[in-house]
Tab-separated table of N, CA and C in Angstrom:
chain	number	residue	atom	x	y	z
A	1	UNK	N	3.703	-11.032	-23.107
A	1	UNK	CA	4.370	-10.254	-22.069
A	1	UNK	C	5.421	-11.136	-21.403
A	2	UNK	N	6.538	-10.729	-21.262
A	2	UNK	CA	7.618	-11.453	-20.533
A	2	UNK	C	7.271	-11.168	-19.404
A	3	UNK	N	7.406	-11.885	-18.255
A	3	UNK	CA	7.059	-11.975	-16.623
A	3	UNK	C	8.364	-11.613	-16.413
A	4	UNK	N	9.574	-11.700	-16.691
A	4	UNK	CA	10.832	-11.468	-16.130
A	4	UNK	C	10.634	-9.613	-16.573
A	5	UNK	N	10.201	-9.068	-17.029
A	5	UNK	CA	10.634	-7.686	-17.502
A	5	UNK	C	8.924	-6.789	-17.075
A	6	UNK	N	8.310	-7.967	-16.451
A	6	UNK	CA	6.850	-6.791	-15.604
A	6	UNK	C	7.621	-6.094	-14.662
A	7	UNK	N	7.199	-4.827	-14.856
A	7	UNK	CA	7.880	-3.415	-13.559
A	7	UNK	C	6.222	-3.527	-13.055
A	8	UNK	N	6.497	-3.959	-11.589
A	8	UNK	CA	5.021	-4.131	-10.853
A	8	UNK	C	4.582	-2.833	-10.543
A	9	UNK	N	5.299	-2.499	-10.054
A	9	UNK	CA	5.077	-0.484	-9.748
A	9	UNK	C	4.379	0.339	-10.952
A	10	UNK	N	4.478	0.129	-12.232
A	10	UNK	CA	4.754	0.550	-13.438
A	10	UNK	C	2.988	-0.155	-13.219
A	11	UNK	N	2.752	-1.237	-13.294
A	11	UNK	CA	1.418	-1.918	-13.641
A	11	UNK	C	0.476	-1.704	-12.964
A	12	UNK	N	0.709	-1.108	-11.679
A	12	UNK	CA	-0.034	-0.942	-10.610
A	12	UNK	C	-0.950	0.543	-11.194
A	13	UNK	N	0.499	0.766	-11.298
A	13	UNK	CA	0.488	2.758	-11.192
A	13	UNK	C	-0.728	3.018	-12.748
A	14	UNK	N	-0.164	1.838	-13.518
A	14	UNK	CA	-1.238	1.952	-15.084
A	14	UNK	C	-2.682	1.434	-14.555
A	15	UNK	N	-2.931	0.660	-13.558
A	15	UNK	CA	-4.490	-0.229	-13.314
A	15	UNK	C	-4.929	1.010	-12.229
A	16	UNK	N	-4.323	1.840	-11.821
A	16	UNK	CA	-5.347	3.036	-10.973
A	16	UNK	C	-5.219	4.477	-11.512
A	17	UNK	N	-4.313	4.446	-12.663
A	17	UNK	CA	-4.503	5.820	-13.272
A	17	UNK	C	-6.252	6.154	-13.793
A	18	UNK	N	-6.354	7.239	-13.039
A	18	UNK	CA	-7.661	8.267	-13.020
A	18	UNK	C	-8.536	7.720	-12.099
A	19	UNK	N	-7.840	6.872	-11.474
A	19	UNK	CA	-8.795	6.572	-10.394
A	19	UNK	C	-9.323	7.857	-9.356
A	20	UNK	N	-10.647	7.891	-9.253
A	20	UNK	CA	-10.889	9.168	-7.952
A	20	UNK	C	-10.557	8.576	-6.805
A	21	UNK	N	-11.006	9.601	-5.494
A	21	UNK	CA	-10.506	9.313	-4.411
A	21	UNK	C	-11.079	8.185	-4.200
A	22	UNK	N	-12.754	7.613	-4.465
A	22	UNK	CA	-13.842	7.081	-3.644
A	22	UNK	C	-12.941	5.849	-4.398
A	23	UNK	N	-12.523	5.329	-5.524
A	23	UNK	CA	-11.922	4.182	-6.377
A	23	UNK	C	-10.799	3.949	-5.582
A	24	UNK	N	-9.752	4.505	-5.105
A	24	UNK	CA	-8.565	4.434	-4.473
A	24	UNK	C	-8.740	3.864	-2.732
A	25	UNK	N	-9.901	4.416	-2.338
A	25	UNK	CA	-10.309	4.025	-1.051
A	25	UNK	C	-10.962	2.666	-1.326
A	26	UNK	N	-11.775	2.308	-2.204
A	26	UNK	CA	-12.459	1.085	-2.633
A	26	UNK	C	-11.731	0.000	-2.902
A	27	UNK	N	-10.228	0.102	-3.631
A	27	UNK	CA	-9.065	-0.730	-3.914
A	27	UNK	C	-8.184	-1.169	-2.597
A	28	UNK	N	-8.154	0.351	-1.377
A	28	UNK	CA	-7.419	-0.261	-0.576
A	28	UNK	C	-8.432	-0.878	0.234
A	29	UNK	N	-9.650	-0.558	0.872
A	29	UNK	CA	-10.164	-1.223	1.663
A	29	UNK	C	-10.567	-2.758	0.978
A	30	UNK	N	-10.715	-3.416	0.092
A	30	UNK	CA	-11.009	-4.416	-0.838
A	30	UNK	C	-9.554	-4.907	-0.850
A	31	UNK	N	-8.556	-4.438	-0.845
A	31	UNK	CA	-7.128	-5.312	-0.162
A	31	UNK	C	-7.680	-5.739	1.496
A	32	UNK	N	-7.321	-5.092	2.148
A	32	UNK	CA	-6.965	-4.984	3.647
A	32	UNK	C	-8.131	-5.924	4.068
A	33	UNK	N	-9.431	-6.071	3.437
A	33	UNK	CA	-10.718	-6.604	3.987
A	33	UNK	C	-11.039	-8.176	2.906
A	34	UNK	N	-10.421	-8.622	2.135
A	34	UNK	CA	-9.841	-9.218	1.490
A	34	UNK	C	-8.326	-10.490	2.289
A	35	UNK	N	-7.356	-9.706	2.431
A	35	UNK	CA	-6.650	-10.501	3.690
A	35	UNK	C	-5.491	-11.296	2.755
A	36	UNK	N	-5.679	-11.456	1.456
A	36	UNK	CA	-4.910	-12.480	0.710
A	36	UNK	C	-3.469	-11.580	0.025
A	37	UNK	N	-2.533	-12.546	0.414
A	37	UNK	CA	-0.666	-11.607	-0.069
A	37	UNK	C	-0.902	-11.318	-1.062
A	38	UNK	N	-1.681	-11.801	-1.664
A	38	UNK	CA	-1.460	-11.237	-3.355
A	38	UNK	C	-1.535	-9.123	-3.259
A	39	UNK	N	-2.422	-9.124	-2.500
A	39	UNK	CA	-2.535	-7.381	-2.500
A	39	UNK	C	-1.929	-6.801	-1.872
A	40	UNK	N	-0.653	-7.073	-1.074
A	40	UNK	CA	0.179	-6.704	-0.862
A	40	UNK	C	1.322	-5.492	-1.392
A	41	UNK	N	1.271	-6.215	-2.547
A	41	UNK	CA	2.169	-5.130	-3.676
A	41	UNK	C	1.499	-3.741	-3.609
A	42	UNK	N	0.802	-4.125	-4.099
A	42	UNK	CA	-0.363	-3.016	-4.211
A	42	UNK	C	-0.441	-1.866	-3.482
A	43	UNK	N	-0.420	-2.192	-2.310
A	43	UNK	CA	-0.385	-1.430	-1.025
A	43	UNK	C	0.508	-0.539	-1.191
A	44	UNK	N	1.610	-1.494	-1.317
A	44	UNK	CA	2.701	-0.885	-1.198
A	44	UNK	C	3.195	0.211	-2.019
A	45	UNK	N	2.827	-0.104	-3.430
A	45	UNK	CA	3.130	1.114	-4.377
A	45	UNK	C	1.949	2.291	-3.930
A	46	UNK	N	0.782	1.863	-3.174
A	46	UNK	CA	0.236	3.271	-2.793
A	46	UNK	C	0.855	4.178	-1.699
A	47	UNK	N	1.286	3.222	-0.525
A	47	UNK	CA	2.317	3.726	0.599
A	47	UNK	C	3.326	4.407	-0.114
A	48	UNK	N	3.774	4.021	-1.428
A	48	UNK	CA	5.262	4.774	-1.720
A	48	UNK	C	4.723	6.150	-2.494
A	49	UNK	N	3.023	6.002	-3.109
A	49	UNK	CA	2.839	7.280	-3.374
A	49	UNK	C	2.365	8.241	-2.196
A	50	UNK	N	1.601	7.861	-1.231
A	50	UNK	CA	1.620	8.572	0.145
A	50	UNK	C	3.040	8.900	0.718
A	51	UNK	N	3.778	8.817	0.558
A	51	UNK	CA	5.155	8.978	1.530
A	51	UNK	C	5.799	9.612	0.263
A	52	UNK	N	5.978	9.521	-0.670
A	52	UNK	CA	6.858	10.459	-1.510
A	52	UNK	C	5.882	11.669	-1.612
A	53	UNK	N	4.188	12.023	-1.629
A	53	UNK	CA	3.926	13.450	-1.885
A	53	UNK	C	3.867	13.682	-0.115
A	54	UNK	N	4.188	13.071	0.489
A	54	UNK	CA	3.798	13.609	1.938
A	54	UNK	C	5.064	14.667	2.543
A	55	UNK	N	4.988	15.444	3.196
A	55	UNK	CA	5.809	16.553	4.357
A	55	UNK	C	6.526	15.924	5.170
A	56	UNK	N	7.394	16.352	5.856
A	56	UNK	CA	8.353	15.856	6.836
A	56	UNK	C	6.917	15.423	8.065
A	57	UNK	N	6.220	16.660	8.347
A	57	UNK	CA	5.435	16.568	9.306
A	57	UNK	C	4.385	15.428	9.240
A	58	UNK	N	3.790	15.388	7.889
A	58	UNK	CA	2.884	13.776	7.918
A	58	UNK	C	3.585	12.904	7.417
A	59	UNK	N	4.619	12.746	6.895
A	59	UNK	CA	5.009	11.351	7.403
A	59	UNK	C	5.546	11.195	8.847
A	60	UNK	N	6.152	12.138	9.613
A	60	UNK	CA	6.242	11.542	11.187
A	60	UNK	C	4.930	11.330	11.680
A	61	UNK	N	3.386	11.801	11.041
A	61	UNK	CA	2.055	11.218	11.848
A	61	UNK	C	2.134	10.078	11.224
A	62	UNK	N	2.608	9.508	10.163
A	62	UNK	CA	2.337	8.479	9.344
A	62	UNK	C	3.060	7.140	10.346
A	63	UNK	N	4.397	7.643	10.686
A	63	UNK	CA	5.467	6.604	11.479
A	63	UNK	C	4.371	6.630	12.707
A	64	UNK	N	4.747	7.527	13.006
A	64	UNK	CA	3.528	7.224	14.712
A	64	UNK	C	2.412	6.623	14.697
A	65	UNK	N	1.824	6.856	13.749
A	65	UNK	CA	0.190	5.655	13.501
A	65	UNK	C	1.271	4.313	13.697
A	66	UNK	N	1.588	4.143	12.670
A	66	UNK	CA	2.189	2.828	12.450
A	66	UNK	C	2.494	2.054	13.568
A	67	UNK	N	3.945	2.947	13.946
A	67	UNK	CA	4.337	2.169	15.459
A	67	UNK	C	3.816	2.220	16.455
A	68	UNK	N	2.558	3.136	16.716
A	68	UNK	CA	1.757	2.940	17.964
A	68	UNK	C	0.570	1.721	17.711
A	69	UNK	N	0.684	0.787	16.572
A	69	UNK	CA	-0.621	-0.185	16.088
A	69	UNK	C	0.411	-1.558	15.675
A	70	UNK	N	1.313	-1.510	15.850
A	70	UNK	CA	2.119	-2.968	15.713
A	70	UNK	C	2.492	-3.367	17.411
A	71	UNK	N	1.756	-4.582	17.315
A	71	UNK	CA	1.928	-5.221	18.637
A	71	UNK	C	3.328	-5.571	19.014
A	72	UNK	N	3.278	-4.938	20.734
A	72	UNK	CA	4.330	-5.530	21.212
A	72	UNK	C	5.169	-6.979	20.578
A	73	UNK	N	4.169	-7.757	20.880
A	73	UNK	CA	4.328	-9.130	20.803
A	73	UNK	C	3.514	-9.943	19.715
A	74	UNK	N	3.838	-10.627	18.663
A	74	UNK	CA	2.858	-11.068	17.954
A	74	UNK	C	3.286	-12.814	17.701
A	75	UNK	N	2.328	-13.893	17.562
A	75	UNK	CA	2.473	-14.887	17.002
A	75	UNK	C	3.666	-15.177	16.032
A	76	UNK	N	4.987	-15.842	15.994
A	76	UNK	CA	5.627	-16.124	15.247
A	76	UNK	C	5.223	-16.758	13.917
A	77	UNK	N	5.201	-16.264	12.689
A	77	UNK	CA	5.109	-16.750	11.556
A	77	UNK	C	5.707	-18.324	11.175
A	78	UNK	N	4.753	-19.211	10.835
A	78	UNK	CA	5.021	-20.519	10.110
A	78	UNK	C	6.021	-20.566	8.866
């Protein structure tokens, strides 16, 4: 496999195809409770499948979760 020509989105999207709901909840909470960048990506291609099947109306609940849970003020990054 060439590393220059992995589509991460593409690999993600192949390691959770047929996943059920209870597998998809098990992957993200096992990121988030976990803590390490590597699962990051990950996330992210699920956020982009939540927000592309989502409504005008849940993604504005989606923005409002968000920005009502990011601190004012946080520790500057090293």
């Amino acid at each position: 496999m060439n590393i220059a020509s992995l589509n991460l989105r593409q690999a993600i999207m192949y390691k959770m195809q047929g996943s059920d709901p209870n597998a998809v909840e098990e992957t993200i909470s096992d990121a988030i409770t976990s803590g390490q960048e590597k699962t990051l990506p990950g996330l992210g291609v699920l956020f982009e499948v939540l927000w592309q099947n989502s409504d005008a109306s849940s993604r504005q609940d989606i923005v409002q979760t968000i920005a009502s849970h990011i601190p004012e003020q946080t520790e500057k990054p090293i």
